[in-house]
JSON list of C-alpha atoms in Angstrom, two decimals:
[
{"chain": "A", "resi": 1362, "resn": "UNK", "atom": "CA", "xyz": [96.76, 104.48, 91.78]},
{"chain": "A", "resi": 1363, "resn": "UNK", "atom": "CA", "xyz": [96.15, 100.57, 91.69]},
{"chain": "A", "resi": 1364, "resn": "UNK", "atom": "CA", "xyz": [93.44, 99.46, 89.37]},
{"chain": "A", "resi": 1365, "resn": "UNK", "atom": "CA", "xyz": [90.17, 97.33, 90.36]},
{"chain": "A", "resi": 1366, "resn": "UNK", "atom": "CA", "xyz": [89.64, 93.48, 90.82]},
{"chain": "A", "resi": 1367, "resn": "UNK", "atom": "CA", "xyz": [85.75, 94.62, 88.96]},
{"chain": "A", "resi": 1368, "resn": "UNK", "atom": "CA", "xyz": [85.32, 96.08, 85.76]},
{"chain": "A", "resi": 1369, "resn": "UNK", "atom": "CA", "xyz": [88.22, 96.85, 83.16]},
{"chain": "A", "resi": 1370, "resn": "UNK", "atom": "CA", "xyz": [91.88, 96.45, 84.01]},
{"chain": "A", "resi": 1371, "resn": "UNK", "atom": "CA", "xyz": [92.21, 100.35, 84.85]},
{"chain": "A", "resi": 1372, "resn": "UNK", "atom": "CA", "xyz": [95.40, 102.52, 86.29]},
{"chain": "A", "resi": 1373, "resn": "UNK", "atom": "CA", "xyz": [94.21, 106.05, 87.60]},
{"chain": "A", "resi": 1374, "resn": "UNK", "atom": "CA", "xyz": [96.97, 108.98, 87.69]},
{"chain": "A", "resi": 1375, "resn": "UNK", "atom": "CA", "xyz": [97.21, 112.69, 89.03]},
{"chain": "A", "resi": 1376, "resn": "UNK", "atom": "CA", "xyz": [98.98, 115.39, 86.86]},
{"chain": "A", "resi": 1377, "resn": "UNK", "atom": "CA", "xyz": [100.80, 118.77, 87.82]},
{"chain": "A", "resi": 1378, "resn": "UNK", "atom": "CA", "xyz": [97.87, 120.47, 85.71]},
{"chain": "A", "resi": 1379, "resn": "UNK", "atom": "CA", "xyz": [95.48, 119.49, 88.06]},
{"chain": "A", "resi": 1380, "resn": "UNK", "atom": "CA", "xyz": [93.86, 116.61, 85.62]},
{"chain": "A", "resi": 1381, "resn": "UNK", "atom": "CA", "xyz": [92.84, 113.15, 86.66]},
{"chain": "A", "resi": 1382, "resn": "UNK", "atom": "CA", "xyz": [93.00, 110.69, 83.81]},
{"chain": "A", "resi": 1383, "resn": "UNK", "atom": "CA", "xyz": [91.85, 106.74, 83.47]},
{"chain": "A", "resi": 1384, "resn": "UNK", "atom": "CA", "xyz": [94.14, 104.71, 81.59]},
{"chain": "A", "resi": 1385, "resn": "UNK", "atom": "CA", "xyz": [93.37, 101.30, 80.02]},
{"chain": "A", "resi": 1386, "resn": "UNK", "atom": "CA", "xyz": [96.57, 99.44, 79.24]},
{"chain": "A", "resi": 1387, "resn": "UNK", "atom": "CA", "xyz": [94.80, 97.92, 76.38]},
{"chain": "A", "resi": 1388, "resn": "UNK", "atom": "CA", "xyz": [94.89, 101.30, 74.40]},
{"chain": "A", "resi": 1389, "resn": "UNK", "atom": "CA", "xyz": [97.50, 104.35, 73.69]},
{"chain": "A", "resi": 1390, "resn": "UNK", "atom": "CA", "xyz": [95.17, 107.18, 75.24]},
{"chain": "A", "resi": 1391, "resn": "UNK", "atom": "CA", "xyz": [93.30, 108.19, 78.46]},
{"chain": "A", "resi": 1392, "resn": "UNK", "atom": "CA", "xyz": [90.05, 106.74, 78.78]},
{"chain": "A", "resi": 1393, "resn": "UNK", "atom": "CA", "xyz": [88.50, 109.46, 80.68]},
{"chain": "A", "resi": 1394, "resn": "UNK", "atom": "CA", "xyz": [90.39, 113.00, 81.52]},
{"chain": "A", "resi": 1395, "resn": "UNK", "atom": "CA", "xyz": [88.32, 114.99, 84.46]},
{"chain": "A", "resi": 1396, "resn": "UNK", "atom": "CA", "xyz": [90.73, 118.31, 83.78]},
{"chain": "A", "resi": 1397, "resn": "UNK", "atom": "CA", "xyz": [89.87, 121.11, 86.52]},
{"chain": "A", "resi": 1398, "resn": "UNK", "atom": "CA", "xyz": [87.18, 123.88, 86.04]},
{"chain": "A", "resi": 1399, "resn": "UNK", "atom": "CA", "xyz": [89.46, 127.04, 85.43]},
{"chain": "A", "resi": 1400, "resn": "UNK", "atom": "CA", "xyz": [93.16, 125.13, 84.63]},
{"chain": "A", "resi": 1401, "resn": "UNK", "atom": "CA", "xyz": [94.82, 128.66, 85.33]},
{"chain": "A", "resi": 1402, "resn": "UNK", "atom": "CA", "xyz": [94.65, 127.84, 89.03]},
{"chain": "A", "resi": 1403, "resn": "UNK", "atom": "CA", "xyz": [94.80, 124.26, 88.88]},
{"chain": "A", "resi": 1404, "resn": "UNK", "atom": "CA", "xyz": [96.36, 122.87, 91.63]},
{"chain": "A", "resi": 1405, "resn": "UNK", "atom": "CA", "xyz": [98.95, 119.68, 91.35]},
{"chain": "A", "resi": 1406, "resn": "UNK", "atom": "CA", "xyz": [97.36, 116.28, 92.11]},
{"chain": "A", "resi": 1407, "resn": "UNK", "atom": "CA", "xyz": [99.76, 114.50, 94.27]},
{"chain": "A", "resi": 1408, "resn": "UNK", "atom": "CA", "xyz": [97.58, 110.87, 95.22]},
{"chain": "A", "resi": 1409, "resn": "UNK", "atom": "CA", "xyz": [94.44, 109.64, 93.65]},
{"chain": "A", "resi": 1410, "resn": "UNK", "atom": "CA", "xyz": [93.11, 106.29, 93.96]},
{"chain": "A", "resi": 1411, "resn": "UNK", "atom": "CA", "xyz": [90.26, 103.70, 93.08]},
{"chain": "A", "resi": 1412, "resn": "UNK", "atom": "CA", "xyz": [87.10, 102.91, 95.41]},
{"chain": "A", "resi": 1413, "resn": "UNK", "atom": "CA", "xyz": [83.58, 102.39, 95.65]},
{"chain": "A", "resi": 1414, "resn": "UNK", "atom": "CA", "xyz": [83.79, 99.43, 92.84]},
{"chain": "A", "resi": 1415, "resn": "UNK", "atom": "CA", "xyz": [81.50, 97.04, 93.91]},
{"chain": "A", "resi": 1416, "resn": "UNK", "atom": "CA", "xyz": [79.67, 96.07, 90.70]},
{"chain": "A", "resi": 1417, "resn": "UNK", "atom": "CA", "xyz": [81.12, 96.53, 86.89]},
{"chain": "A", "resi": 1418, "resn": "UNK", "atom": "CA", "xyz": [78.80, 100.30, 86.75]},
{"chain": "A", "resi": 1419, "resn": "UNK", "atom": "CA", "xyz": [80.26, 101.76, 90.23]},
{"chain": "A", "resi": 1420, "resn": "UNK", "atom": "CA", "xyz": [83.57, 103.08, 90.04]},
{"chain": "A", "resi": 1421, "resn": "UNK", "atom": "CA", "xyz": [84.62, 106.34, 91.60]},
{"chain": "A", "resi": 1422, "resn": "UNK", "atom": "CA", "xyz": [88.33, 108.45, 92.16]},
{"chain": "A", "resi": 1423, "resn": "UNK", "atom": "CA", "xyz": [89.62, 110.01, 95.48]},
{"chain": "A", "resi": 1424, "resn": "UNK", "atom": "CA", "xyz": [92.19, 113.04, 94.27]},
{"chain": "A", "resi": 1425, "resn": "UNK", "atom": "CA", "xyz": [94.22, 114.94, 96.94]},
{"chain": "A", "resi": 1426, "resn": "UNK", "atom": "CA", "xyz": [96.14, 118.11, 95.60]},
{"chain": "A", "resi": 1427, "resn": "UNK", "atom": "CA", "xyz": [98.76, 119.99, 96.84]},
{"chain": "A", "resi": 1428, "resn": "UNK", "atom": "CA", "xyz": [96.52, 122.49, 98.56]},
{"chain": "A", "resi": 1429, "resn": "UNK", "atom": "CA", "xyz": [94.67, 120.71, 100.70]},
{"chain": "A", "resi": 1430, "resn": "UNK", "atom": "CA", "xyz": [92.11, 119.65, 98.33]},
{"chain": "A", "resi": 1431, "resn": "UNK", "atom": "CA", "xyz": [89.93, 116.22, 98.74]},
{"chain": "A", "resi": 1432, "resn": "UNK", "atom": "CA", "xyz": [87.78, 115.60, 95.51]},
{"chain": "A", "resi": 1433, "resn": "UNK", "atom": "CA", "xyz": [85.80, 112.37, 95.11]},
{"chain": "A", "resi": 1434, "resn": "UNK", "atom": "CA", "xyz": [84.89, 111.60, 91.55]},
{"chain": "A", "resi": 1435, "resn": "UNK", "atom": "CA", "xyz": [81.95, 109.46, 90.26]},
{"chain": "A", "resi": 1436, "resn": "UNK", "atom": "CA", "xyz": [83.08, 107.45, 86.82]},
{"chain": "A", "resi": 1437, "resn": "UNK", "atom": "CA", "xyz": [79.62, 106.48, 85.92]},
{"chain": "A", "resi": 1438, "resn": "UNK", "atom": "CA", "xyz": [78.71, 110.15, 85.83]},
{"chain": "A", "resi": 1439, "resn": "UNK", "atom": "CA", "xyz": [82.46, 111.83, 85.03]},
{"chain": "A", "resi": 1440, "resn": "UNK", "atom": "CA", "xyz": [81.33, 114.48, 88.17]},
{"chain": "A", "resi": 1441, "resn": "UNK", "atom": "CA", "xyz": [82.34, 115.62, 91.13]},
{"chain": "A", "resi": 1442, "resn": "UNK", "atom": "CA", "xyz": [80.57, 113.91, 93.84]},
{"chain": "A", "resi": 1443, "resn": "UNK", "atom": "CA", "xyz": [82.11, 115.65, 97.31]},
{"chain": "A", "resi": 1444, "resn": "UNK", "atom": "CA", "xyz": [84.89, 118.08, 97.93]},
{"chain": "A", "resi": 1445, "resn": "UNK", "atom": "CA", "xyz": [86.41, 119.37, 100.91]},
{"chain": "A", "resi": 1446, "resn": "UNK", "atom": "CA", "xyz": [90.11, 120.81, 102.14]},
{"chain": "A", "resi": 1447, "resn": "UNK", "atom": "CA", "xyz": [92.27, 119.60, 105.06]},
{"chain": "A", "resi": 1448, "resn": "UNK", "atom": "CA", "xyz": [94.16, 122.56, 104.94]},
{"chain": "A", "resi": 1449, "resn": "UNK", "atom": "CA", "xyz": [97.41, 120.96, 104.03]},
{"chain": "A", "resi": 1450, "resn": "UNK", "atom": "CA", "xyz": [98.94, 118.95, 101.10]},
{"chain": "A", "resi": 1451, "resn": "UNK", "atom": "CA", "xyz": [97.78, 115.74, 100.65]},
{"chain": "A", "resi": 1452, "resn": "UNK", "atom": "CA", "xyz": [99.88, 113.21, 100.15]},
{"chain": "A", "resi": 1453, "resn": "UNK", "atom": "CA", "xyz": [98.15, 109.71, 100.28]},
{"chain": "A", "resi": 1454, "resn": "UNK", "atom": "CA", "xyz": [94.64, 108.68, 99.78]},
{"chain": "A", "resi": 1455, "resn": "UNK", "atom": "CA", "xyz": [92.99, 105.39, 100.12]},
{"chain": "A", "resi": 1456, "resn": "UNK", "atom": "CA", "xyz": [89.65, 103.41, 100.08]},
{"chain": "A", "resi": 1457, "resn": "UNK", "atom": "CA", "xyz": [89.65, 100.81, 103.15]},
{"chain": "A", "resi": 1458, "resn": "UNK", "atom": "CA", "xyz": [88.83, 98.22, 100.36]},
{"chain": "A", "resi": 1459, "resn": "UNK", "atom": "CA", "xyz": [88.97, 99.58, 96.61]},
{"chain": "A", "resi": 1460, "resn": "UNK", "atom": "CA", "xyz": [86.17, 96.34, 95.90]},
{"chain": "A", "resi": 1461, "resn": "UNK", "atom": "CA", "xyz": [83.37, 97.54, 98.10]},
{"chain": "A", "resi": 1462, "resn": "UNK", "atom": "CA", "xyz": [80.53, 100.50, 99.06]},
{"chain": "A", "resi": 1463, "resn": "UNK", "atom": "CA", "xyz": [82.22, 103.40, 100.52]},
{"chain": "A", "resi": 1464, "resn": "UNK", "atom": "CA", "xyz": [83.41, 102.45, 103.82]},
{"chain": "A", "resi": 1465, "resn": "UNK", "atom": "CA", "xyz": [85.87, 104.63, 104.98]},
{"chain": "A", "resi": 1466, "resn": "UNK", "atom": "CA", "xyz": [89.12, 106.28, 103.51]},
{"chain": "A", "resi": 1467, "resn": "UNK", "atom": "CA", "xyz": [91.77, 107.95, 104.56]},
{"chain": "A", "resi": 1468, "resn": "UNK", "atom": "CA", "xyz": [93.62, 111.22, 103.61]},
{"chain": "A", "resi": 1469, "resn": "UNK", "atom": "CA", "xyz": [97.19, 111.92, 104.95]},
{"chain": "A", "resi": 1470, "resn": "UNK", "atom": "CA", "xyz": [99.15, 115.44, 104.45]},
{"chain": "A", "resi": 1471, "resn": "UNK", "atom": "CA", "xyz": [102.04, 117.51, 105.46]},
{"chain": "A", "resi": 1472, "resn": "UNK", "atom": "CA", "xyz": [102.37, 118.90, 108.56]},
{"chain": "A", "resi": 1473, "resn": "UNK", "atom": "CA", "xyz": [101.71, 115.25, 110.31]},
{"chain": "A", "resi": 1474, "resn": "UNK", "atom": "CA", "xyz": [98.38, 115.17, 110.00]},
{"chain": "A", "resi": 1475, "resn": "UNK", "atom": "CA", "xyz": [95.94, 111.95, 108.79]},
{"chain": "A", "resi": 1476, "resn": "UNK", "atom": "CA", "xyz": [91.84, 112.12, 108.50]},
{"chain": "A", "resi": 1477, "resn": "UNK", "atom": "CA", "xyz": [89.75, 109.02, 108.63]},
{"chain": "A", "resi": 1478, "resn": "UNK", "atom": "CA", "xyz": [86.57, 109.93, 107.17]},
{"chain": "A", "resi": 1479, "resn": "UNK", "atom": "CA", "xyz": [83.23, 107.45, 107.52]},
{"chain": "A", "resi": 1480, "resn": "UNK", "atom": "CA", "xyz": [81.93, 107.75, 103.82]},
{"chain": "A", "resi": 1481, "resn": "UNK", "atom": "CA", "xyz": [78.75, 105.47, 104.55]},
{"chain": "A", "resi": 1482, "resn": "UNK", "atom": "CA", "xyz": [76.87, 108.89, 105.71]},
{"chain": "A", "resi": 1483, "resn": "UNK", "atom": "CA", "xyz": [76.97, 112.20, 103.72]},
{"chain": "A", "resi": 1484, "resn": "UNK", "atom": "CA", "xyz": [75.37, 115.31, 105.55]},
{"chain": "A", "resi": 1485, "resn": "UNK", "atom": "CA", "xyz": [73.61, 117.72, 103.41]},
{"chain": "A", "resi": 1486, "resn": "UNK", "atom": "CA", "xyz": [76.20, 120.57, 104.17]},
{"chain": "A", "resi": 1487, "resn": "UNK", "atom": "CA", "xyz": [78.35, 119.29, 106.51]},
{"chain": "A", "resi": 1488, "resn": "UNK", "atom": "CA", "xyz": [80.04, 116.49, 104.18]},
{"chain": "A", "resi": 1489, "resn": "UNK", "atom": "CA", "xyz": [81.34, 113.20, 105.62]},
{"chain": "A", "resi": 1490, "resn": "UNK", "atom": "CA", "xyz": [82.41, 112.52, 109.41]},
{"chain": "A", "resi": 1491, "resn": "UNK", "atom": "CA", "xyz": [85.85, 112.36, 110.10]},
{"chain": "A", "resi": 1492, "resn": "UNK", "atom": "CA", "xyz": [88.50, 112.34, 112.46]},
{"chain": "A", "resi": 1493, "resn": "UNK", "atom": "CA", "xyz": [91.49, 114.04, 112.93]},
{"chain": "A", "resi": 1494, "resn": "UNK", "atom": "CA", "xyz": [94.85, 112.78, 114.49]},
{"chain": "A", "resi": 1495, "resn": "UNK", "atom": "CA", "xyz": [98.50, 113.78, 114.34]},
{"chain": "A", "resi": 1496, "resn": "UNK", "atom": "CA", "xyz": [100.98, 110.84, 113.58]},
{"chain": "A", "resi": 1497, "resn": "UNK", "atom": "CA", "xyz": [104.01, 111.72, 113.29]},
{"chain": "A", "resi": 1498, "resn": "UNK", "atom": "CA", "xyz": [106.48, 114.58, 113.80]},
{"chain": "A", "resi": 1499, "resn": "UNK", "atom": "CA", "xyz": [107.28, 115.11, 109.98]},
{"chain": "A", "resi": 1500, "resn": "UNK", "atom": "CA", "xyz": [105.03, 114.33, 106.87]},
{"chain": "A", "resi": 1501, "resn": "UNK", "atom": "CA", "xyz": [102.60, 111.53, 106.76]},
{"chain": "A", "resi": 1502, "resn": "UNK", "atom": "CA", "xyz": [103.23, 109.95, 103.56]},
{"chain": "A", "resi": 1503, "resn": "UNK", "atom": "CA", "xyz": [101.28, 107.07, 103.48]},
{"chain": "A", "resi": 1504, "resn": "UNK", "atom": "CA", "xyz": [98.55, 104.89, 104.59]},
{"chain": "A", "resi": 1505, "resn": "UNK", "atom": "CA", "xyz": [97.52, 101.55, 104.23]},
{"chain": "A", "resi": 1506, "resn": "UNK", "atom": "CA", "xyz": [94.68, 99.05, 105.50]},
{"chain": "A", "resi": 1507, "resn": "UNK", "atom": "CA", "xyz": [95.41, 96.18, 107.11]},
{"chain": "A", "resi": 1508, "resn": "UNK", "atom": "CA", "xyz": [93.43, 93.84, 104.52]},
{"chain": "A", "resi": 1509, "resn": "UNK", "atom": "CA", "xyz": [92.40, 90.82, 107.15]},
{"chain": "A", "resi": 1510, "resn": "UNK", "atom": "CA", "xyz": [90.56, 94.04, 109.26]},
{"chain": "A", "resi": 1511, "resn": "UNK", "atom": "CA", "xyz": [89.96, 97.64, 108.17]},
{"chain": "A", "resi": 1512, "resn": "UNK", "atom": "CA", "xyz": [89.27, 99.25, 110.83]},
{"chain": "A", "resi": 1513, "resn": "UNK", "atom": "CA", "xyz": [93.17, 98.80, 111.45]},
{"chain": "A", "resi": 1514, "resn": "UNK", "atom": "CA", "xyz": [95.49, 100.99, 109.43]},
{"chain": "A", "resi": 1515, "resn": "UNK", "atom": "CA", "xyz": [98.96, 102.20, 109.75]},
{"chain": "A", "resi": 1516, "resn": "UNK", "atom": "CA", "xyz": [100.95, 105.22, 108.31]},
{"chain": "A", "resi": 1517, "resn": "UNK", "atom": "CA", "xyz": [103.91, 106.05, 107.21]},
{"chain": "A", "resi": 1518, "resn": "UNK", "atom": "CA", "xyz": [105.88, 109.53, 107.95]},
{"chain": "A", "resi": 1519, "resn": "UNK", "atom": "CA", "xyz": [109.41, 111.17, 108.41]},
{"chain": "A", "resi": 1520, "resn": "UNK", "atom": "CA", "xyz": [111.56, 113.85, 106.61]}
]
């Protein structure tokens, strides 16, 4: 994951035991670990990235996992804010601007399939909005925001 223009000179990774850690290039060790609840049946983190910083005290981490899994992390608490499951592996994640209030992100997984989710709005049960498209005929690896506009964004797919 890229690090943050706010706050300290981060890197966020994703590990095959399911465990999200915060590294500061400053020091030797992880800054923060957020390790999964029962690490038996941890699933493998394949994206993370940085959002939501829009002071030095925000800071939160999108995770996608190999099962489908969406987690959204809050730093300034180390908890789990929102989960949900696109029913595929996700394989890119990203904030529409890393340096701002939750805007929008968007998750891509196998099986050509993206989600743009509004993250402004949180129902009580039903989680964020979001849409739903198929992009390509193969994997969607990646996504990116066009930085002039974000509500433009392109992906990224094939075999």
């Amino acid at each position: 994951g890229n690090s943050c223009s706010i706050g300290a000179p981060e890197i966020v990774t994703g590990g095959k035991d399911g465990s999200i850690k915060i590294w500061d290039p400053r020091v030797e060790y992880a800054v923060i670990t957020l390790d999964p609840d029962n690490s038996t049946s941890a699933r493998d983190c394949w994206a993370v990235a940085f959002g939501d910083s829009y002071n030095s005290e925000e800071r939160s981490v999108l995770a996608g996992f190999d099962n489908g899994d969406v987690k959204l992390f809050d730093l300034r608490t180390n908890s789990m804010r929102w989960e949900t499951n696109c029913k595929n592996g996700v394989t890119s994640v990203q904030f529409d601007r890393p340096d701002i209030q939750m805007n929008k992100i968007v998750v891509t997984t196998l099986e050509s399939k993206f989600r743009c989710y509004d993250m402004r709005t949180q129902h009580s049960s039903d989680g964020f909005s979001f849409t739903s498209e198929r992009a390509h005929r193969s994997t969607v690896w990646i996504s990116k925001h066009l930085p002039q506009n974000r509500e433009i964004f392109m992906t990224g797919g094939g075999n």
